[in-house]
Structures are given as C-alpha cells and as structure tokens.
Amino acid sequence: MHILNSSRFQLSKTICLLFVSLTATLLNAQFNYRLNMGAPNISNGSSKIEHPFWGGFNSPQFQPFDLNGDKQMDMIVFDRYDSKIFPFVRQNNGDVFEYAPEYTARLPKGLNYYKTADLNSDGQLDIFTQSESNLLLIYINRTTPGSNNLKFQDLGPSYYRNQNPPEEPIHYNPLSLSKFELPDISDIDGDGDLDILTYDEYNISYRLFKDVRVEKGWNRDTFEFQIMDMCFGYFLEGFDNSIVLGECPPVDFKLKPRHNGGASSLTFDADADGDKDLLISNIGFARFNFLTNGKAQNKSYYDTMLSNDTIFPRNTVEANQIMFPAAYYLDISGDGVQDLIVAPNGVKDVKETGQIGYYKNTGQYNKPKFEYVKSNFLGEQTLDLGARSAPVFIDMDADGDQDLLVASNGDYSVTKGITDPLYLFKNTGTKFAPMYELIDKDYMKISQYRFQNVIPNVGDVDGDGDLDLLLGILNGKVVYFSNIAGAGKPVSWSLVDSNYLAKSPTLEETNTSPCVYDYNKDGKMDILVGHYNGRISLFECKSISPPSYVEVTKNAWGARGNEWRTNVTPQEWMLYGNASPRIHDINGDGKVEMIVGTAYGYSRLYNIDGHPYTDSLFADTTWFYEKTATDSAMPMMGSLIVPAFAELTGDTLMEAVFGLGRGGLQWASSLKSKGPSINTKAPSGLAFTVFPNPSKMSVTFQRGDNCRGDVDLLVSNLKGDIVYQTHLQSNERGVGIAIESWPAGVYTARLMDEAGQQAYVKLIKLP
C-alpha cells in the first residue's frame, strides 16, 4: 500500500502497512493460490525434466541439517544470489533428496551466507548467517529432539573480544565480515567448541576467532569469541592469487587490500594427521588454492601452512571452470562420509547453468579421495535457463492452446548478460492438459538485437485483431514487434520500434516491464510499465495510427514493487522494486486484478476494477500461500518476480507461472475450495475510519474489522455534490486518495454495503 505524497505522511504509510498485514486474519481470501511443484510436464527436447519448478540455482551454498528429526542429515541449499532457502529431505538414508518447501518458513532468513554448525554441543546444528550491516547472526536450534517442528533462538548480532594485555581494557567489537565472503565455521583446533575463520581484506591474511567456552569451563549455552590468530596458517596472498608461505603482515598497521574482499574458505583434515588443511578461493579467479597444514607434523602451537597446490582436486577433474568457486563438505551419497560440492560464490556475473560440481569421497572423512561425478548436481533435475527468466503465455501456432515464451539472460558465462534470448516452449498437450517442450532456445534469433534484461508481454496494440509483442529492456525503453500474420494465424513478429513509447527514461525508470491493458475501455490498448524504482506508469493510447501515447501517471493505483524498511529510522521504501504488472481476471468473477511481481520474492495483488488510477490501493496479501504446515506464509520465491497467467485446466480459474531472478520458473494453481485458516466470524456492523483527518494532501479510508462484503465509498461536499466515489471488493481493506486539489472545507464520507446499511465520517480538508 502506498499513500500519495508519502514524504509528508510517513506515519500514515506505517499504519496502513500494519493493516495490510492483518488482512489474512480478517478477511475471506478469494483466490487461495498455492505453489504447485507437480504440473505441468516440461521436457528439454526428448528428456522430461524431473522437477521443473524448483526455480533454478545461481550461487547455491550447501549445508547439512536434520529437518525432519529422523537423525539423518538432510540438506539446506541457500542461494547467495537472492537469499532463497531450499530445504531438501534425504530419502531412505540414501543419495536421493526431495525438495521440502514446507520447511522454508520454519528456517531463519539469511543473507550472503548460510552455515550450519553445533555451537552449544547439544547434538543439533545451529545456523549462522549475516545481517544487512554485515554482522554475524546466530540462531540456536531449540527444536525438540525427534521433532520436525523447527524452533530457533535468535542471539542477535555477535561480537568478539580482543586479546589486549591484562593491564589494558577489554574491548568487544562487532564480528563483521565482508558480504562477499564465505567463512569457515567449524572446530578448527579440535578442542570441542567452534572456531570462525575469516578473510581479512586489509591485512591480506586470515583471522581465527575461537569460542573459549571449553577453556573457561562455561556451560554449553555460554559463548565468547576471542580473536586468537591474526595470520592463520602463516601465509599471505598476492595480487595474482599467488600464495606466499612463511610471511605475515605487521599487525600494527593496515595494508591495502590485495583483492576485493571476497574469499571462500573451507577447512578439513586431508591427510589424517589431526590438523585442518585449508581450501580457499578469491573473487576474480577460477581456481582454488589448497594449503597443507604442518601444525601436527611440526608439533607447532600455531597452524602453519607448508605447501600450496593450485590444482584441486588432484587425480580427477579439476574444479577450475567457474569464477570465484566455493567448496562444501557434506555427505551427499548417504554412506556416512563427507563428499565435496563446488559452486559459484559470486552474487552476479557467474556461470549460471551446469555450475554445481559433485565429487564423491571414496576415501575417509579425514583422508578424502575425491572422484568427479557431475557438473550439474540438482540442476539436472529442474528447469534453469540461467538468470532473470520472464514468461508470457500465448498461442504461438494458432492451434488453440497456450504455448509458453520465456525471456532469460541465458547463462552469463556464455551471453555475458548482453544478448538475452527467448526460449519457446510449445504446448504438445491439449488446451486443458498442457505439456511443454522446449523447441527453440533463441526464438526469432532475438539475441542478435543485444537486448538486456528482457521482459515480454503481448497484446493487440495496433488494433488489427492479432497479438503483438512488447519487450521491456534494461535501458528503460519498450520495444515493439508487430504481428503481421493476422488474426487466427501463427504469430509472425517483426521489429517496428525500439522505443515505442518515445520515452527518455530516468535512471530510476530502467528495467521496464510492459503490460497491455485498455484501462479506460475506449477500444485502444493502453500500456502499463513497471520500473526499477518499484512504481508503475500508465501510458494512455491517444492514437493507434500513428501510435501516440501520453504518460498520465507514474504511480498507477499506488501499486509498489518496493519493500517497506522497518529497520531504519525514519522508516522508508527501498529504493528499488522492479515492478512487473499483469492484468487478468484470475478468479473468474468478471473483475480484473493487477498482480505485481517484485524484486523481493513475492507478488502483490491489487483489486483495481472500479478504481480510478489515482486511487492508492491496499495490496491483497491473502491471495497466495506457500505450502506449509499451517498454510500461513506467503511464498518467498527469491527475487525479480515476473508473473504470467493462463486458464489451462478448464475450471475458469487461471494458473500462474512466475519467472525468477535465478533463471527458473515456479508454478501456482488456484485451490479456491481450500483456503487458509482465517477468522470467519460473522460481521456485526458497518464501520470505517479516515486518517489523517484533518488532512491537506491525501487521506486513507480504512474499513472496520467486522465490515465485510463489497461496499461503495462516496465523498460529498456540503452542497451534496459527490466529489469522489469508488467500489471496494470484499477483500479490499481500504483505499488511499489524493485530495490536494479539493477546496478546503468539510466533506462527508459515506460507506454503503449491498444490504443498504450506511456509515458516515466527517472529513476536513485543510487549506
């Protein structure tokens, strides 16, 4: 929800957002969409994709965790790209993992890295991740042993203690890591408690933080990290990713960073000598450095690296095919011995398909022998086009069913993000039992135009009865392809205009997402355009031939793709939102809805039917739920959500497919007969409030908790003239409207339901 002139009404926005969050417990949902992992079937040529709708992977991290309480290690996959959490449950103690999204809402949210380790030695793995300000966050696992009802205790930001001499004061400093780093969190020194190994970008060395719980004899729920080694392993890294053994930086002054502060680290005992060897990588390089620890061999007090191998693993396929790789040591095969997974650690500009290497350990836990198995672990089971997938349904071949066209950046390692292709999935099933087969990986050879961040939409913009193609692109413009085939024939698109709306976008109006919609029902197709800044512009069509559009608003219906930041003062919208609007009657009630994809992993629904575009509407948060034990969580699909809808089952209710930033798709179906658990207490009266009141610029009308059903809202001046009216559907909590242009004075707002009941509120407009 967005209040017009938000800079003057921060309090109003906060209040309205609180009301939005209450919607799920106060109103009957009309849609009840759920993620659907099973339908329809998709094939990549001749081979069926086993689990097409996981959503893809970009920079996944892999950690062991017992999700269901059966004492077998399952797996959490966390994608650094957009903080998406994938819980996987191990099947039959073997090497088969089943995606279990019902656990997602029970796990703590994460950022940048997601590590599991047993901090308090209670036999249960705890979770370590990072805050927006780069502080280490720890979540203690308080789940009852044997239960799958996961519970965690948030310890908040972590600090470490210095090692000053006794006569000097003790200082505690935030345990802050670079957001590009992947630390090692394990018992490195073998004393029974955890240590944290991090890269120090200023001293070009690795720092070791020890928990001193065991040394101090404290109980298991008391921890204190102290910095114990400013130069773990006694080595330095050079500009060219080289290793200099036997040298450490002076600790009394800072050196300039040798690389961009990004490093991944993993420790494990590779030679069964009792000390931890070190595997590291850096931003900008596609190989590992494997350093052998001589601590045990030399009976040294400090960890000291004796040799470095730039080929890793030896005696099998080297892990040198992806930039900035990271390694994970966990049991994949189910034989009780940790295996090796290698995947990108970068946030962007990484290899985005076939990038998850699996090496089986045929040796021991403390003396591994890695054998290369595959480069597409998990990725081979799902549909993954690279990054930034954006779908649209259209009957491409005029055979009466809906095909699927998906834009993507392809794989960055191939396209460099500057030659986006279109993938064509032909419906080889029937109109109401679709099956999709990928038949063209660069439809129309669209990559030749070198468009970036393509988002497609279709509609009859030239009024000739067939569907034309619009593409939103990175530079903020809308590209127009005219369908020259004619109505009822297979599409034949031809490029007409690379700046169809004759727009000179600002920096905030890049990453456009167009949507064709005749908002004023004059027979000419208007165009909604979502932007990077999270807002939606409405371009009204004044003339089809020659095409002429006027931007009538930059804030259509007050819809936003942004998140509301509550962790800053004053609270505010995030600067970006990547709004992707789509207009459909998705529940078959004869009224259109606007569904807006966002940058933040979910989509918002606005009931725009009957509202002028100047209204600032509340987002309906009850329409879409993830499969959970309580059906109470909105699905957090990742980032850069682009929705598409089509009626594919014959029940008049539309199915939904969502393109994701990670390059995959997620599917959702309506379960209208099965809704979330909500309060359905009978209404007891008609009531509403207006705030702020008095007001000068804008106001919000909010219906009471027991006010149900469709209602009409009318505002009259003292002469009885109606100056504003709108209709609120049963799942709309309220509406914000601009009153800046109204004459100062007293107005009467009247709410009227279908039974004829009425309620009145006086509104004062300030001069």
PDB file of C-alpha atoms in Angstrom, residues 191-310:
ATOM      1  CA  ASP A 191      39.125 -28.536  21.350  1.00  0.00           C
ATOM      2  CA  GLY A 192      35.376 -29.266  21.250  1.00  0.00           C
ATOM      3  CA  ASP A 193      33.940 -25.830  20.511  1.00  0.00           C
ATOM      4  CA  LEU A 194      33.572 -23.811  17.332  1.00  0.00           C
ATOM      5  CA  ASP A 195      36.035 -21.517  15.625  1.00  0.00           C
ATOM      6  CA  ILE A 196      35.436 -18.981  12.857  1.00  0.00           C
ATOM      7  CA  LEU A 197      37.960 -18.444  10.076  1.00  0.00           C
ATOM      8  CA  THR A 198      37.519 -15.262   8.035  1.00  0.00           C
ATOM      9  CA  TYR A 199      39.472 -13.374   5.426  1.00  0.00           C
ATOM     10  CA  ASP A 200      40.935 -10.010   6.498  1.00  0.00           C
ATOM     11  CA  GLU A 201      40.846  -7.910   3.320  1.00  0.00           C
ATOM     12  CA  TYR A 202      43.004  -5.173   4.836  1.00  0.00           C
ATOM     13  CA  ASN A 203      45.792  -7.352   6.206  1.00  0.00           C
ATOM     14  CA  ILE A 204      45.546  -9.843   3.302  1.00  0.00           C
ATOM     15  CA  SER A 205      45.519 -12.701   5.778  1.00  0.00           C
ATOM     16  CA  TYR A 206      43.042 -14.994   7.520  1.00  0.00           C
ATOM     17  CA  ARG A 207      41.839 -14.358  11.072  1.00  0.00           C
ATOM     18  CA  LEU A 208      40.857 -17.070  13.550  1.00  0.00           C
ATOM     19  CA  PHE A 209      38.167 -16.375  16.164  1.00  0.00           C
ATOM     20  CA  LYS A 210      37.876 -19.003  18.899  1.00  0.00           C
ATOM     21  CA  ASP A 211      34.982 -19.727  21.190  1.00  0.00           C
ATOM     22  CA  VAL A 212      36.629 -20.013  24.639  1.00  0.00           C
ATOM     23  CA  ARG A 213      33.708 -21.890  26.218  1.00  0.00           C
ATOM     24  CA  VAL A 214      35.676 -25.117  26.755  1.00  0.00           C
ATOM     25  CA  GLU A 215      38.816 -23.354  28.028  1.00  0.00           C
ATOM     26  CA  LYS A 216      36.748 -21.339  30.507  1.00  0.00           C
ATOM     27  CA  GLY A 217      34.688 -24.308  31.651  1.00  0.00           C
ATOM     28  CA  TRP A 218      31.434 -22.499  30.891  1.00  0.00           C
ATOM     29  CA  ASN A 219      28.096 -24.206  30.346  1.00  0.00           C
ATOM     30  CA  ARG A 220      27.201 -25.041  26.770  1.00  0.00           C
ATOM     31  CA  ASP A 221      24.903 -22.055  26.286  1.00  0.00           C
ATOM     32  CA  THR A 222      27.601 -19.532  27.181  1.00  0.00           C
ATOM     33  CA  PHE A 223      29.917 -18.451  24.373  1.00  0.00           C
ATOM     34  CA  GLU A 224      32.542 -15.824  23.748  1.00  0.00           C
ATOM     35  CA  PHE A 225      34.543 -15.482  20.567  1.00  0.00           C
ATOM     36  CA  GLN A 226      38.048 -14.115  21.013  1.00  0.00           C
ATOM     37  CA  ILE A 227      40.464 -13.274  18.238  1.00  0.00           C
ATOM     38  CA  MET A 228      43.332 -15.731  18.602  1.00  0.00           C
ATOM     39  CA  ASP A 229      45.272 -15.573  15.350  1.00  0.00           C
ATOM     40  CA  MET A 230      45.642 -12.565  13.065  1.00  0.00           C
ATOM     41  CA  CYS A 231      47.507 -14.615  10.461  1.00  0.00           C
ATOM     42  CA  PHE A 232      46.090 -18.137  10.445  1.00  0.00           C
ATOM     43  CA  GLY A 233      48.413 -20.528   8.613  1.00  0.00           C
ATOM     44  CA  TYR A 234      51.258 -18.012   8.433  1.00  0.00           C
ATOM     45  CA  PHE A 235      50.868 -17.073   4.771  1.00  0.00           C
ATOM     46  CA  LEU A 236      49.965 -14.123   2.540  1.00  0.00           C
ATOM     47  CA  GLU A 237      48.085 -13.817  -0.754  1.00  0.00           C
ATOM     48  CA  GLY A 238      49.488 -11.869  -3.695  1.00  0.00           C
ATOM     49  CA  PHE A 239      47.851  -9.663  -6.323  1.00  0.00           C
ATOM     50  CA  ASP A 240      47.722 -12.570  -8.778  1.00  0.00           C
ATOM     51  CA  ASN A 241      46.120 -15.038  -6.303  1.00  0.00           C
ATOM     52  CA  SER A 242      49.551 -16.439  -5.511  1.00  0.00           C
ATOM     53  CA  ILE A 243      50.427 -17.698  -2.041  1.00  0.00           C
ATOM     54  CA  VAL A 244      53.470 -16.541  -0.089  1.00  0.00           C
ATOM     55  CA  LEU A 245      54.265 -19.054   2.639  1.00  0.00           C
ATOM     56  CA  GLY A 246      56.022 -18.136   5.850  1.00  0.00           C
ATOM     57  CA  GLU A 247      55.050 -14.471   5.865  1.00  0.00           C
ATOM     58  CA  CYS A 248      52.506 -12.438   7.808  1.00  0.00           C
ATOM     59  CA  PRO A 249      51.590  -8.758   7.689  1.00  0.00           C
ATOM     60  CA  PRO A 250      52.575  -6.445  10.527  1.00  0.00           C
ATOM     61  CA  VAL A 251      49.633  -6.184  12.895  1.00  0.00           C
ATOM     62  CA  ASP A 252      50.331  -2.613  13.957  1.00  0.00           C
ATOM     63  CA  PHE A 253      49.318  -1.018  10.651  1.00  0.00           C
ATOM     64  CA  LYS A 254      46.944  -1.680   7.784  1.00  0.00           C
ATOM     65  CA  LEU A 255      47.921  -2.682   4.271  1.00  0.00           C
ATOM     66  CA  LYS A 256      45.955  -2.017   1.115  1.00  0.00           C
ATOM     67  CA  PRO A 257      43.621  -4.825   0.021  1.00  0.00           C
ATOM     68  CA  ARG A 258      45.143  -7.219  -2.488  1.00  0.00           C
ATOM     69  CA  HIS A 259      41.744  -8.176  -3.899  1.00  0.00           C
ATOM     70  CA  ASN A 260      38.131  -7.099  -3.482  1.00  0.00           C
ATOM     71  CA  GLY A 261      37.442  -8.547  -0.088  1.00  0.00           C
ATOM     72  CA  GLY A 262      35.795 -11.693  -1.380  1.00  0.00           C
ATOM     73  CA  ALA A 263      37.085 -15.081  -0.292  1.00  0.00           C
ATOM     74  CA  SER A 264      35.703 -18.536   0.371  1.00  0.00           C
ATOM     75  CA  SER A 265      37.324 -20.860   2.868  1.00  0.00           C
ATOM     76  CA  LEU A 266      36.857 -24.476   3.891  1.00  0.00           C
ATOM     77  CA  THR A 267      38.929 -26.448   6.393  1.00  0.00           C
ATOM     78  CA  PHE A 268      39.141 -30.225   6.586  1.00  0.00           C
ATOM     79  CA  ASP A 269      41.760 -32.791   7.512  1.00  0.00           C
ATOM     80  CA  ALA A 270      43.036 -34.064   4.160  1.00  0.00           C
ATOM     81  CA  ASP A 271      45.894 -36.265   5.395  1.00  0.00           C
ATOM     82  CA  ALA A 272      44.609 -37.766   8.687  1.00  0.00           C
ATOM     83  CA  ASP A 273      47.263 -36.015  10.772  1.00  0.00           C
ATOM     84  CA  GLY A 274      44.813 -34.287  13.122  1.00  0.00           C
ATOM     85  CA  ASP A 275      45.146 -30.703  11.921  1.00  0.00           C
ATOM     86  CA  LYS A 276      42.950 -28.822   9.456  1.00  0.00           C
ATOM     87  CA  ASP A 277      44.154 -28.105   5.950  1.00  0.00           C
ATOM     88  CA  LEU A 278      42.735 -25.123   4.091  1.00  0.00           C
ATOM     89  CA  LEU A 279      40.963 -24.706   0.743  1.00  0.00           C
ATOM     90  CA  ILE A 280      40.470 -21.095  -0.379  1.00  0.00           C
ATOM     91  CA  SER A 281      39.401 -19.097  -3.434  1.00  0.00           C
ATOM     92  CA  ASN A 282      39.131 -15.415  -4.331  1.00  0.00           C
ATOM     93  CA  ILE A 283      36.986 -13.076  -6.408  1.00  0.00           C
ATOM     94  CA  GLY A 284      38.212 -12.845  -9.975  1.00  0.00           C
ATOM     95  CA  PHE A 285      39.831 -16.271 -10.140  1.00  0.00           C
ATOM     96  CA  ALA A 286      38.532 -19.656 -11.264  1.00  0.00           C
ATOM     97  CA  ARG A 287      40.730 -21.920  -9.190  1.00  0.00           C
ATOM     98  CA  PHE A 288      41.324 -22.971  -5.612  1.00  0.00           C
ATOM     99  CA  ASN A 289      44.469 -22.830  -3.514  1.00  0.00           C
ATOM    100  CA  PHE A 290      44.841 -25.938  -1.361  1.00  0.00           C
ATOM    101  CA  LEU A 291      47.201 -25.386   1.568  1.00  0.00           C
ATOM    102  CA  THR A 292      48.605 -28.254   3.620  1.00  0.00           C
ATOM    103  CA  ASN A 293      48.850 -27.582   7.352  1.00  0.00           C
ATOM    104  CA  GLY A 294      52.067 -28.550   9.123  1.00  0.00           C
ATOM    105  CA  LYS A 295      50.862 -27.921  12.662  1.00  0.00           C
ATOM    106  CA  ALA A 296      50.655 -31.591  13.643  1.00  0.00           C
ATOM    107  CA  GLN A 297      53.699 -32.614  11.621  1.00  0.00           C
ATOM    108  CA  ASN A 298      55.917 -29.964  13.248  1.00  0.00           C
ATOM    109  CA  LYS A 299      54.185 -30.133  16.634  1.00  0.00           C
ATOM    110  CA  SER A 300      53.652 -26.394  16.394  1.00  0.00           C
ATOM    111  CA  TYR A 301      51.368 -24.305  18.588  1.00  0.00           C
ATOM    112  CA  TYR A 302      50.189 -22.330  15.564  1.00  0.00           C
ATOM    113  CA  ASP A 303      48.700 -23.517  12.314  1.00  0.00           C
ATOM    114  CA  THR A 304      51.403 -23.156   9.665  1.00  0.00           C
ATOM    115  CA  MET A 305      50.878 -23.917   6.005  1.00  0.00           C
ATOM    116  CA  LEU A 306      53.784 -25.811   4.446  1.00  0.00           C
ATOM    117  CA  SER A 307      52.708 -26.143   0.816  1.00  0.00           C
ATOM    118  CA  ASN A 308      50.194 -24.857  -1.690  1.00  0.00           C
ATOM    119  CA  ASP A 309      48.637 -26.741  -4.589  1.00  0.00           C
ATOM    120  CA  THR A 310      46.917 -24.710  -7.315  1.00  0.00           C
TER     121      THR A 310
END
